[in-house]
Short mmCIF file of C-alpha atoms in Angstrom, two decimals:
data_model
loop_
_atom_site.label_atom_id
_atom_site.label_comp_id
_atom_site.label_asym_id
_atom_site.label_seq_id
_atom_site.Cartn_x
_atom_site.Cartn_y
_atom_site.Cartn_z
CA MET A 56 -19.51 53.76 237.94
CA ILE A 57 -18.62 56.98 239.70
CA ILE A 58 -20.76 59.13 237.38
CA ARG A 59 -23.88 57.90 235.61
CA TYR A 60 -25.88 59.98 233.14
CA ARG A 61 -29.33 58.41 232.73
CA ASP A 62 -31.49 59.35 229.74
CA VAL A 63 -30.46 63.03 229.93
CA TRP A 64 -32.63 65.41 227.88
CA LYS A 65 -32.16 69.14 227.57
CA ALA A 66 -33.46 71.70 225.09
CA PHE A 67 -32.92 75.46 224.94
CA ASP A 68 -34.25 77.03 221.74
CA GLY A 69 -33.79 73.64 220.09
CA PRO A 70 -32.83 70.19 221.39
CA VAL A 71 -29.32 69.98 222.85
CA LEU A 72 -29.15 66.63 224.63
CA THR A 73 -31.53 63.93 223.47
CA GLY A 74 -31.44 60.93 225.78
CA VAL A 75 -27.79 60.64 226.74
CA ASP A 76 -26.87 57.46 228.66
CA LEU A 77 -23.28 57.30 229.79
CA GLY A 78 -21.14 55.98 232.63
CA VAL A 79 -17.72 57.11 233.83
CA GLU A 80 -15.61 54.63 235.77
CA LYS A 81 -13.80 55.51 238.97
CA GLY A 82 -10.23 56.71 238.42
CA GLU A 83 -10.45 57.00 234.64
CA MET A 84 -9.79 60.00 232.48
CA PHE A 85 -12.78 60.39 230.21
CA GLY A 86 -12.88 62.70 227.18
CA ILE A 87 -15.96 64.25 225.59
CA PHE A 88 -15.51 65.40 221.99
CA GLY A 89 -17.87 66.87 219.47
CA PRO A 90 -18.50 69.82 217.18
CA SER A 91 -19.45 73.20 218.69
CA GLY A 92 -22.98 73.47 220.02
CA THR A 93 -23.55 69.74 220.48
CA GLY A 94 -24.07 69.99 224.24
CA LYS A 95 -20.67 68.90 225.57
CA SER A 96 -20.45 71.66 228.19
CA VAL A 97 -24.16 71.30 228.96
CA LEU A 98 -23.61 67.59 229.70
CA LEU A 99 -20.63 68.44 231.93
CA LYS A 100 -22.66 71.05 233.83
CA THR A 101 -25.43 68.55 234.54
CA THR A 102 -22.90 66.51 236.55
CA ILE A 103 -23.23 69.00 239.44
CA GLY A 104 -26.70 70.28 238.66
CA LEU A 105 -25.72 73.64 237.17
CA ILE A 106 -28.41 73.30 234.50
CA ALA A 107 -32.00 72.14 235.02
CA LEU A 108 -32.82 69.00 233.01
CA ASP A 109 -35.95 68.44 230.95
CA ARG A 110 -35.82 64.71 231.67
CA GLY A 111 -33.46 62.11 233.11
CA ASP A 112 -30.99 62.19 235.97
CA VAL A 113 -27.30 62.13 236.81
CA GLU A 114 -25.83 60.12 239.65
CA VAL A 115 -22.51 60.79 241.31
CA GLU A 116 -21.22 57.96 243.50
CA GLY A 117 -24.77 56.60 243.55
CA GLU A 118 -26.41 59.86 244.71
CA SER A 119 -28.96 61.57 242.51
CA VAL A 120 -28.07 65.11 241.41
CA TYR A 121 -31.60 66.05 240.33
CA TYR A 122 -33.86 64.06 242.63
CA GLY A 123 -31.97 64.43 245.91
CA ASP A 124 -32.39 67.23 248.45
CA ARG A 125 -30.21 70.35 248.80
CA LYS A 126 -27.91 68.59 251.25
CA ALA A 127 -27.28 65.77 248.78
CA LEU A 128 -26.43 68.30 246.05
CA ARG A 129 -24.06 70.07 248.45
CA ARG A 130 -22.38 66.73 249.23
CA ILE A 131 -22.00 66.00 245.52
CA ARG A 132 -20.55 69.43 244.78
CA LYS A 133 -18.02 68.93 247.58
CA LYS A 134 -16.75 65.80 245.83
CA VAL A 135 -16.41 67.51 242.47
CA GLY A 136 -14.02 70.22 241.27
CA TYR A 137 -15.08 72.18 238.18
CA VAL A 138 -12.62 73.97 235.90
CA PHE A 139 -14.52 76.49 233.78
CA GLN A 140 -13.72 77.22 230.14
CA HIS A 141 -12.68 80.83 230.80
CA ALA A 142 -11.68 80.21 234.42
CA ALA A 143 -14.74 82.14 235.75
CA LEU A 144 -12.68 83.75 238.49
CA PHE A 145 -14.53 86.18 240.75
CA ASP A 146 -13.49 89.60 239.40
CA SER A 147 -13.62 91.52 242.65
CA LEU A 148 -11.72 88.97 244.73
CA SER A 149 -7.97 88.43 244.99
CA VAL A 150 -6.36 85.17 243.89
CA TYR A 151 -6.20 84.16 247.57
CA GLU A 152 -9.92 84.77 248.06
CA ASN A 153 -10.78 83.07 244.76
CA VAL A 154 -8.95 79.88 245.71
CA GLU A 155 -10.30 80.07 249.26
CA MET A 156 -13.81 79.90 247.75
CA GLY A 157 -12.96 76.37 246.63
CA VAL A 158 -12.52 75.17 250.21
CA PRO A 159 -15.84 73.74 251.43
CA GLU A 160 -17.53 76.17 253.84
CA ASP A 161 -17.83 73.71 256.73
CA GLU A 162 -14.13 72.85 256.43
CA LEU A 163 -13.12 76.51 256.19
CA LYS A 164 -14.83 77.27 259.52
CA HIS A 165 -12.51 74.86 261.31
CA LEU A 166 -9.30 76.04 259.69
CA SER A 167 -7.04 78.64 261.29
CA ARG A 168 -5.87 81.47 259.03
CA ARG A 169 -2.46 79.79 258.83
CA GLU A 170 -3.89 76.38 257.88
CA GLY A 171 -6.15 78.00 255.30
CA THR A 172 -3.24 79.87 253.75
CA ARG A 173 -1.16 76.68 253.64
CA LYS A 174 -3.96 74.86 251.83
CA ILE A 175 -4.32 77.65 249.27
CA TRP A 176 -0.55 77.86 248.87
CA GLU A 177 -0.34 74.11 248.15
CA ALA A 178 -3.17 74.27 245.61
CA LEU A 179 -1.47 77.12 243.75
CA GLU A 180 1.83 75.22 243.73
CA LEU A 181 0.07 72.10 242.41
CA ALA A 182 -1.33 74.29 239.62
CA ASN A 183 2.25 75.34 238.79
CA LEU A 184 1.88 78.90 240.06
CA GLU A 185 4.25 80.78 242.34
CA PRO A 186 1.95 81.67 245.28
CA ARG A 187 4.08 84.60 246.47
CA GLU A 188 3.70 86.27 243.08
CA VAL A 189 -0.04 85.85 242.59
CA LEU A 190 -1.77 85.60 245.97
CA SER A 191 -2.65 89.27 246.33
CA LYS A 192 -3.37 89.96 242.66
CA ILE A 193 -6.87 90.33 241.24
CA PRO A 194 -7.88 88.36 238.10
CA ALA A 195 -7.56 91.42 235.83
CA GLU A 196 -3.82 91.48 236.61
CA LEU A 197 -3.24 87.90 235.41
CA SER A 198 -2.53 86.48 231.95
CA GLY A 199 -4.97 84.00 230.34
CA GLY A 200 -2.79 81.01 231.24
CA MET A 201 -2.42 82.17 234.85
CA LYS A 202 -6.18 82.71 235.19
CA LYS A 203 -6.73 79.16 234.01
CA ARG A 204 -4.26 77.85 236.60
CA VAL A 205 -5.93 79.84 239.38
CA GLY A 206 -9.23 78.30 238.23
CA ILE A 207 -7.57 74.88 238.48
CA ALA A 208 -6.22 75.70 241.96
CA ARG A 209 -9.75 76.69 243.05
CA ALA A 210 -11.10 73.40 241.71
CA ILE A 211 -8.52 71.22 243.47
CA VAL A 212 -8.10 73.03 246.80
CA GLY A 213 -11.05 71.13 248.32
CA ARG A 214 -9.38 67.82 247.34
CA PRO A 215 -12.25 66.58 245.15
CA ARG A 216 -12.64 62.99 243.99
CA ILE A 217 -13.80 64.06 240.55
CA LEU A 218 -12.47 66.84 238.34
CA LEU A 219 -14.56 68.25 235.50
CA TRP A 220 -12.63 70.16 232.87
CA ASP A 221 -14.57 72.37 230.45
CA GLU A 222 -12.35 73.12 227.45
CA PRO A 223 -9.22 73.50 229.59
CA THR A 224 -6.97 74.51 226.69
CA THR A 225 -9.32 76.82 224.78
CA GLY A 226 -7.83 80.24 224.13
CA LEU A 227 -4.30 79.20 225.10
CA ASP A 228 -1.25 79.33 222.83
CA PRO A 229 0.39 75.97 221.93
CA VAL A 230 3.02 76.28 224.68
CA ASN A 231 0.40 76.89 227.37
CA THR A 232 -1.83 74.20 225.87
CA ILE A 233 0.90 71.59 226.31
CA ALA A 234 1.64 72.88 229.82
CA VAL A 235 -2.03 72.64 230.85
CA GLU A 236 -2.36 69.15 229.35
CA ARG A 237 0.71 68.04 231.33
CA LEU A 238 -0.83 69.61 234.40
CA ILE A 239 -4.08 67.69 233.91
CA ASN A 240 -2.13 64.43 233.68
CA GLN A 241 0.03 65.30 236.64
CA LEU A 242 -2.93 66.28 238.83
CA SER A 243 -4.88 63.16 237.91
CA ASP A 244 -1.92 61.04 238.99
CA GLN A 245 -1.10 63.01 242.13
CA LEU A 246 -4.64 63.49 243.41
CA LYS A 247 -5.93 60.10 242.19
CA VAL A 248 -9.10 61.69 240.83
CA THR A 249 -11.56 60.76 238.12
CA SER A 250 -11.42 63.35 235.34
CA VAL A 251 -14.00 64.21 232.72
CA ILE A 252 -12.64 66.50 230.03
CA VAL A 253 -14.61 68.37 227.40
CA THR A 254 -12.18 69.38 224.70
CA HIS A 255 -11.81 70.50 221.11
CA ASP A 256 -8.22 69.37 221.11
CA ILE A 257 -8.70 65.86 219.75
CA GLU A 258 -5.02 64.87 219.65
CA GLY A 259 -4.38 66.10 223.19
CA GLY A 260 -7.58 64.48 224.42
CA LEU A 261 -6.86 61.13 222.77
CA ALA A 262 -3.34 61.11 224.20
CA MET A 263 -4.59 61.82 227.75
CA CYS A 264 -7.84 59.90 228.07
CA ASP A 265 -8.55 56.27 228.93
CA ARG A 266 -11.93 56.41 227.19
CA VAL A 267 -13.65 58.98 225.01
CA THR A 268 -17.08 59.73 223.66
CA MET A 269 -18.29 61.84 220.79
CA LEU A 270 -21.50 63.85 220.99
CA ASP A 271 -23.29 64.70 217.78
CA SER A 272 -26.71 66.38 217.55
CA GLY A 273 -27.38 65.69 221.21
CA ARG A 274 -26.62 61.94 220.99
CA LEU A 275 -23.57 59.82 221.71
CA ARG A 276 -22.02 58.82 218.41
CA PHE A 277 -19.18 56.83 219.92
CA VAL A 278 -18.00 55.56 223.32
CA GLY A 279 -14.76 53.63 223.68
CA THR A 280 -10.98 53.76 223.88
CA PRO A 281 -8.89 56.32 221.97
CA GLU A 282 -7.55 53.56 219.71
CA ALA A 283 -11.04 52.42 218.81
CA PHE A 284 -12.06 56.06 218.20
CA ARG A 285 -9.18 56.55 215.75
CA GLN A 286 -10.14 53.40 213.86
CA ASP A 287 -13.90 53.86 213.99
CA GLY A 288 -15.56 53.48 210.63
CA ASP A 289 -18.51 55.81 211.32
CA GLN A 290 -18.53 58.58 208.70
CA VAL A 291 -19.46 61.33 211.14
CA VAL A 292 -16.64 60.34 213.50
CA ARG A 293 -14.13 60.17 210.64
CA ALA A 294 -15.24 63.55 209.27
CA PHE A 295 -14.96 65.06 212.76
CA ILE A 296 -11.43 63.70 213.26
CA HIS A 297 -10.30 65.03 209.86
CA ARG A 298 -11.87 68.43 210.36
CA SER A 299 -10.45 68.79 213.87
CA SER A 300 -6.95 67.77 212.73
CA ALA A 301 -7.10 70.32 209.92
CA GLU A 302 -8.32 73.05 212.31
CA ALA A 303 -5.55 72.19 214.79
CA ALA A 304 -2.93 72.41 212.06
CA LEU A 305 -4.30 75.78 210.95
CA ALA A 306 -4.33 77.07 214.52
CA GLU A 307 -0.71 76.02 215.00
CA VAL A 308 0.36 77.77 211.79
CA SER A 309 -1.47 80.96 212.78
CA HIS A 310 0.22 80.96 216.21
CA ARG A 311 3.71 80.81 214.66
CA MET B 470 -37.33 65.74 222.13
CA GLU B 471 -38.08 67.99 219.18
CA SER B 472 -38.71 71.67 219.74
CA ILE B 473 -42.20 72.61 218.63
CA SER B 474 -42.77 76.21 217.57
CA ALA B 475 -46.15 77.75 218.38
CA PRO B 476 -48.49 78.10 215.38
CA THR B 477 -49.15 81.64 214.15
CA PRO B 478 -52.58 82.74 215.44
CA ALA B 479 -55.31 83.97 213.08
CA LEU B 480 -55.23 87.71 212.36
CA HIS B 481 -58.16 88.61 214.62
CA LEU B 482 -56.58 86.66 217.50
CA ARG B 483 -53.16 88.27 217.26
CA PRO B 484 -53.89 91.11 219.73
CA LEU B 485 -54.96 88.43 222.19
CA ALA B 486 -51.71 86.54 221.57
CA ILE B 487 -49.70 89.72 222.24
CA VAL B 488 -51.60 90.31 225.50
CA GLY B 489 -50.97 86.68 226.43
CA ARG B 490 -47.25 87.03 225.76
CA VAL B 491 -47.03 90.25 227.80
CA PHE B 492 -48.87 88.72 230.76
CA GLY B 493 -46.85 85.50 230.43
CA GLY B 494 -43.64 87.54 230.56
CA MET B 495 -44.89 89.50 233.57
CA ALA B 496 -45.86 86.30 235.39
CA GLU B 497 -42.38 84.89 234.69
CA HIS B 498 -40.72 88.02 236.12
CA ALA B 499 -43.04 87.97 239.15
CA GLY B 500 -42.28 84.30 239.84
CA GLU B 501 -38.54 84.82 239.60
CA ILE B 502 -38.66 87.92 241.82
CA TRP B 503 -40.71 86.02 244.40
CA SER B 504 -38.18 83.19 244.34
CA LEU B 505 -35.33 85.71 244.75
CA LEU B 506 -37.08 87.28 247.76
CA VAL B 507 -37.79 83.93 249.43
CA SER B 508 -34.20 82.75 248.89
CA SER B 509 -32.83 86.07 250.20
CA ALA B 510 -35.06 85.92 253.27
CA MET B 511 -33.90 82.34 253.92
CA ALA B 512 -30.26 83.39 253.54
CA VAL B 513 -30.80 86.15 256.12
CA ALA B 514 -32.75 83.88 258.48
CA THR B 515 -30.06 81.17 258.37
CA LEU B 516 -27.33 83.77 259.01
CA GLN B 517 -25.57 83.13 255.73
CA VAL B 518 -25.25 86.84 254.90
CA SER B 519 -22.00 88.37 256.09
CA LEU B 520 -22.11 91.74 257.85
CA ARG B 521 -18.94 92.70 256.00
CA SER B 522 -20.68 92.29 252.61
CA VAL B 523 -23.63 94.38 253.80
CA MET B 524 -21.32 97.16 255.05
CA GLN B 525 -19.41 97.06 251.78
CA GLN B 526 -22.68 97.58 249.88
CA VAL B 527 -23.77 100.32 252.29
CA TYR B 528 -20.55 102.12 251.40
CA VAL B 529 -20.87 101.58 247.63
CA MET B 530 -24.60 102.33 247.43
CA GLY B 531 -24.82 104.93 250.18
CA VAL B 532 -21.62 106.82 250.92
CA GLN B 533 -20.49 106.97 247.28
CA SER B 534 -23.93 108.25 246.21
CA ILE B 535 -23.93 111.22 248.60
CA PRO B 536 -22.39 113.78 246.16
CA ILE B 537 -24.93 113.15 243.36
CA VAL B 538 -27.82 113.04 245.85
CA LEU B 539 -26.68 116.38 247.31
CA VAL B 540 -26.49 118.00 243.87
CA SER B 541 -29.97 116.80 242.88
CA ALA B 542 -31.43 117.89 246.25
CA VAL B 543 -29.90 121.37 246.03
CA LEU B 544 -31.26 121.83 242.51
CA ALA B 545 -34.70 120.51 243.48
CA GLY B 546 -34.92 123.01 246.36
CA VAL B 547 -33.65 125.92 244.26
CA VAL B 548 -35.99 125.28 241.32
CA THR B 549 -39.09 124.78 243.53
CA SER B 550 -38.31 127.95 245.44
CA GLN B 551 -37.73 130.04 242.30
CA GLN B 552 -40.84 128.83 240.49
CA GLY B 553 -43.03 129.20 243.58
CA GLY B 554 -41.64 132.68 244.20
CA TYR B 555 -42.37 133.68 240.60
CA GLN B 556 -45.99 132.46 240.80
CA PHE B 557 -46.76 133.88 244.27
CA GLN B 558 -45.43 137.40 243.73
CA GLY B 559 -48.26 139.93 244.01
CA SER B 560 -51.01 137.38 244.67
CA ILE B 561 -50.27 135.10 247.65
CA PRO B 562 -48.36 135.99 250.83
CA LEU B 563 -44.75 135.10 250.09
CA TYR B 564 -44.18 133.23 253.38
CA ILE B 565 -46.42 130.45 251.96
CA LEU B 566 -43.41 129.67 249.75
CA GLY B 567 -41.80 128.03 252.82
CA SER B 568 -44.68 125.61 253.05
CA VAL B 569 -44.65 124.88 249.31
CA VAL B 570 -40.92 124.18 249.22
CA VAL B 571 -41.00 121.95 252.32
CA ALA B 572 -44.06 120.00 251.18
CA SER B 573 -42.73 119.57 247.62
CA VAL B 574 -39.30 118.44 248.76
CA VAL B 575 -40.40 116.18 251.61
CA LEU B 576 -43.44 114.60 249.97
CA GLU B 577 -42.23 114.27 246.41
CA LEU B 578 -38.94 115.63 245.15
CA GLY B 579 -36.69 114.32 247.94
CA PRO B 580 -37.69 110.67 247.70
CA VAL B 581 -38.48 110.48 243.96
CA LEU B 582 -35.50 112.45 242.64
CA THR B 583 -33.16 110.56 244.96
CA ALA B 584 -34.64 107.25 243.79
CA ILE B 585 -34.30 108.19 240.11
CA VAL B 586 -30.69 109.21 240.69
CA LEU B 587 -30.06 105.90 242.49
CA VAL B 588 -31.66 103.93 239.65
CA GLY B 589 -28.88 105.22 237.39
CA ARG B 590 -26.09 105.27 239.93
CA VAL B 591 -26.79 102.07 241.90
CA GLY B 592 -29.38 100.00 240.04
CA ALA B 593 -27.65 100.09 236.66
CA ARG B 594 -24.37 99.23 238.33
CA ILE B 595 -25.85 96.20 240.10
CA THR B 596 -27.46 94.85 236.92
CA ALA B 597 -24.32 95.36 234.84
CA GLU B 598 -22.11 93.81 237.53
CA LEU B 599 -24.27 90.74 238.13
CA GLY B 600 -25.07 90.45 234.42
CA THR B 601 -21.36 90.34 233.61
CA MET B 602 -20.87 87.71 236.32
CA GLN B 603 -23.72 85.71 234.81
CA VAL B 604 -22.38 85.72 231.24
CA THR B 605 -18.82 84.94 232.38
CA GLU B 606 -20.05 81.90 234.37
CA GLN B 607 -19.08 83.44 237.73
CA ILE B 608 -22.57 82.83 239.12
CA GLU B 609 -22.31 79.15 238.08
CA ALA B 610 -18.87 79.08 239.67
CA PHE B 611 -20.44 80.06 243.02
CA HIS B 612 -22.79 77.07 242.72
CA ALA B 613 -19.91 74.83 241.63
CA VAL B 614 -17.89 75.62 244.78
CA GLY B 615 -20.98 75.02 246.91
CA ARG B 616 -21.67 78.70 247.74
CA ASP B 617 -25.04 80.39 247.46
CA PRO B 618 -24.86 83.45 245.16
CA ILE B 619 -28.09 84.75 246.69
CA ALA B 620 -26.47 84.95 250.14
CA ILE B 621 -23.25 86.42 248.77
CA LEU B 622 -24.49 88.75 246.03
CA ALA B 623 -28.22 89.40 246.37
CA ALA B 624 -29.15 89.61 250.06
CA PRO B 625 -26.40 92.11 251.05
CA ARG B 626 -27.49 94.47 248.27
CA ILE B 627 -31.17 94.29 249.22
CA ILE B 628 -30.42 94.90 252.91
CA ALA B 629 -28.07 97.78 252.03
CA GLY B 630 -30.73 99.33 249.76
CA ILE B 631 -33.33 99.29 252.56
CA ILE B 632 -30.82 100.90 254.94
CA VAL B 633 -29.22 103.55 252.76
CA VAL B 634 -32.06 104.94 250.65
CA PRO B 635 -34.08 106.32 253.63
CA ILE B 636 -30.88 107.90 254.99
CA LEU B 637 -30.08 109.45 251.60
CA VAL B 638 -33.66 110.71 251.27
CA GLY B 639 -33.47 112.20 254.78
CA ILE B 640 -30.29 114.04 253.73
CA ALA B 641 -31.93 115.11 250.45
CA ASP B 642 -34.98 116.43 252.33
CA ILE B 643 -32.87 118.59 254.66
CA VAL B 644 -30.55 119.84 251.90
CA GLY B 645 -33.48 120.53 249.54
CA ILE B 646 -35.29 122.62 252.18
CA LEU B 647 -32.12 124.56 253.09
CA SER B 648 -31.26 125.28 249.46
CA GLY B 649 -34.88 126.35 248.84
CA MET B 650 -34.67 128.71 251.81
CA VAL B 651 -31.40 130.27 250.61
CA SER B 652 -32.77 130.57 247.09
CA ALA B 653 -35.98 132.22 248.37
CA GLN B 654 -33.94 134.88 250.13
CA LEU B 655 -31.70 135.52 247.13
CA THR B 656 -34.47 135.65 244.50
CA THR B 657 -37.55 136.98 246.33
CA GLY B 658 -36.02 138.54 249.45
CA LEU B 659 -38.01 136.20 251.73
CA GLY B 660 -36.03 135.91 255.00
CA PRO B 661 -35.39 132.59 256.77
CA GLU B 662 -37.76 133.51 259.65
CA SER B 663 -40.68 134.11 257.25
CA PHE B 664 -39.76 131.03 255.22
CA LEU B 665 -39.75 128.84 258.36
CA TYR B 666 -42.93 130.49 259.64
CA GLY B 667 -44.67 129.52 256.37
CA ALA B 668 -43.16 126.04 256.54
CA ARG B 669 -44.44 125.45 260.10
CA LEU B 670 -47.90 126.74 259.23
CA PHE B 671 -48.79 123.73 257.10
CA TRP B 672 -46.32 121.18 258.50
CA HIS B 673 -47.45 117.63 259.39
CA SER B 674 -44.94 115.38 261.14
CA TRP B 675 -46.53 112.47 259.26
CA ASP B 676 -45.09 113.94 256.03
CA LEU B 677 -41.56 113.14 257.10
CA PHE B 678 -42.54 109.58 258.00
CA TYR B 679 -44.32 109.33 254.65
CA SER B 680 -41.18 110.51 252.86
CA LEU B 681 -39.01 107.92 254.61
CA MET B 682 -41.58 105.18 254.00
CA LYS B 683 -41.49 105.95 250.29
CA ALA B 684 -37.70 105.88 250.48
CA GLY B 685 -37.82 102.44 252.12
CA ALA B 686 -40.07 101.13 249.35
CA PHE B 687 -37.75 102.53 246.67
CA GLY B 688 -34.70 101.22 248.53
CA PHE B 689 -36.22 97.76 248.45
CA ALA B 690 -37.51 97.84 244.84
CA ILE B 691 -34.37 99.21 243.14
CA PRO B 692 -31.88 96.49 244.22
CA VAL B 693 -34.47 93.70 243.89
CA ILE B 694 -35.21 94.57 240.24
CA ALA B 695 -31.55 95.24 239.48
CA ILE B 696 -30.46 91.88 240.92
CA HIS B 697 -33.29 89.99 239.23
CA MET B 698 -32.40 91.48 235.85
CA GLY B 699 -28.69 90.86 236.39
CA PHE B 700 -29.27 87.19 237.16
CA ARG B 701 -31.32 86.65 233.98
CA THR B 702 -28.73 88.19 231.66
CA VAL B 703 -27.78 86.14 228.60
CA GLY B 704 -25.78 86.81 225.46
CA GLY B 705 -22.37 88.22 226.31
CA ALA B 706 -21.48 91.92 226.38
CA ALA B 707 -24.42 92.87 224.14
CA GLY B 708 -26.73 91.00 226.49
CA VAL B 709 -25.37 92.91 229.48
CA GLY B 710 -26.06 96.19 227.65
CA ARG B 711 -29.59 95.13 226.70
CA THR B 712 -30.45 93.90 230.18
CA THR B 713 -29.04 96.99 231.89
CA THR B 714 -31.13 99.26 229.66
CA ALA B 715 -34.26 97.20 230.36
CA SER B 716 -33.45 97.15 234.06
CA VAL B 717 -33.15 100.96 234.24
CA MET B 718 -36.49 101.25 232.44
CA PHE B 719 -38.21 98.78 234.84
CA MET B 720 -36.72 100.44 237.93
CA THR B 721 -37.74 103.94 236.79
CA LEU B 722 -41.28 102.79 236.00
CA THR B 723 -41.53 100.94 239.32
CA VAL B 724 -40.42 104.04 241.24
CA LEU B 725 -43.03 106.17 239.45
CA ILE B 726 -45.80 103.58 239.89
CA LEU B 727 -45.02 103.12 243.59
CA ASP B 728 -44.97 106.91 243.91
CA ALA B 729 -48.45 107.08 242.40
CA PHE B 730 -49.77 104.49 244.88
CA PHE B 731 -48.48 106.25 247.98
CA PRO B 732 -50.84 109.30 248.20
CA PRO B 733 -54.13 107.33 248.05
CA LEU B 734 -52.77 104.80 250.53
CA PHE B 735 -51.07 107.07 253.06
CA LEU B 736 -52.17 110.69 252.54
CA GLN B 737 -55.92 110.41 253.11
#
C-alpha cells in the first residue's frame, strides 16, 4: 500500500470522518465518491496533514503523516502533488512563480535560472498550456480552465509519486471537463504516479479509476472496482448513482 | 465520534458561563498569537525570511502610507495649536503654546493617530488579504508545496511593521510640530522664535524616545493581530468581511490599551 488511512476520525461542528480505514495501492487510480459534505476533501487533505485529526493516522509509503516529525512531513509532501478544487493559485504571483513554488525548496536552490525555467516550461506543457502565453500572467488574467491547468502544473513540477485531485472538474464546462479528465489519464500514464481523485463526476470517475470508494456519513459505504460499484446492491449506493446521473444530465442540458 | 453539545446552564449560572466563554475565547486567541510569534521567530532565526519580501512590505506598509500619515499629522498639529491658542489667550503666556503642541504631538497624537490610521490602512489590508488566501485554500496550498506560510506571509509583515511604524511616527512628529507652529503664527500671531522658545522650555529628550518606543509597540501589535485574524478566517467572502471588521476593532482597542499602559510605565 502506498497510502494507508488508519481509523481516521475528524469532527468539525459535527462528525465528518468516523473511523475510516482505507488503503491505496501503488500505481492505481483511486476514486472517492460521495454526496456533498461527507468528508471526501477532508480525507484527501489528511493524506498530507493539511487538517489535524481527532484520532487515527495516515501513512504514505510507510511513513506516518501525523506521528512523524516535521522532516518526515516535509519528505511526504515532496512525494505528493495536490491539485486543489479551485486551483488555489497564489493571487499575487505570476504563473511562472506559482509553478516554481511546486519545485521543492532544496531542489530549487541547486537549479540555475535556465534549468528552473525549463522545468516549469515542461510542467506547463504537460498540463496542456502554451508556456509562452501564460508564464508572465497573473491568475486573475486566466480563465477557470487555465487556472486549473496551472494548478496541475504546480502539482506535477516536482515530479511527485502520488497525485491528489480534489474535484478536478468542478466548475468546468463539459468540454473542459473532458479535457481535464483526459489530462488526468495522460499524466498518470506519463508520470507513472498513483492518483487519488475526489470527484462528483461519477461517470468520469468510474471510467478513469481502477478502484473506487463511496463515503457516506463519514464512513466507507463501498470499496471496490468500478464494475462492482455499478452492480452493488446497497440502497444508498444505488440512490447515489441515480441521483448523480440525473444531476449530470441536468448539468449537461443547462450548459447547452 | 458523536458531537456532544454543552448543556444549557441554570439561569443563575449563565453570567458565569458567559464569562467562561469570553475568557476561553481570549485564551484561544492568546495561544494562537503566541504560536504565531514563536513560529515567526523561528523562521527569522533559521533565515527562511527573504529580504525581498520584507522590503516589499516596507514599501506597501511604509512608503504607501506616507500621504495619509502626513495629512493626519498636519491636522493634529493645526487643531492642537488652534485649541491651545484659543484657551491661552489673555490668561497664559502664549509662547507656552509651543510646549503644549510639541508635547501633545510627540507624546500622544503622533504615535496614536498614526497607529489608528495604520490600523485602517495596513492592518485591515493584511487581514483581508490573508483571510482571502485562507478561504481560497492558498494558505493550505503553501503547506501542500512544502513551504511555510509563516516565513513567507507573516514574518516579513511583522518585521516591516516594527521598522516602518517608528519611522512614520518620527515623520508625523516633525510634520505635526511644524504645522502647529505655522498654525500658531496664522491664528494667534505667535512667531516661530517664541513658539520654539516655549517648546524648548519644557522639552525632555526622553519624550522623543518614548514616542518612538510607543510606535515600535504599535508597529509590532498591528501586523501581529492582523495576521492572526487573517489566518483564522472561515466562511468565504462574508467571513473575510466579518474577520476584517473584528480585526480592526481588536487592533484599535489594542493600540488604545497599550497607549494607556505607557505613561505609568515610562513617564514616571
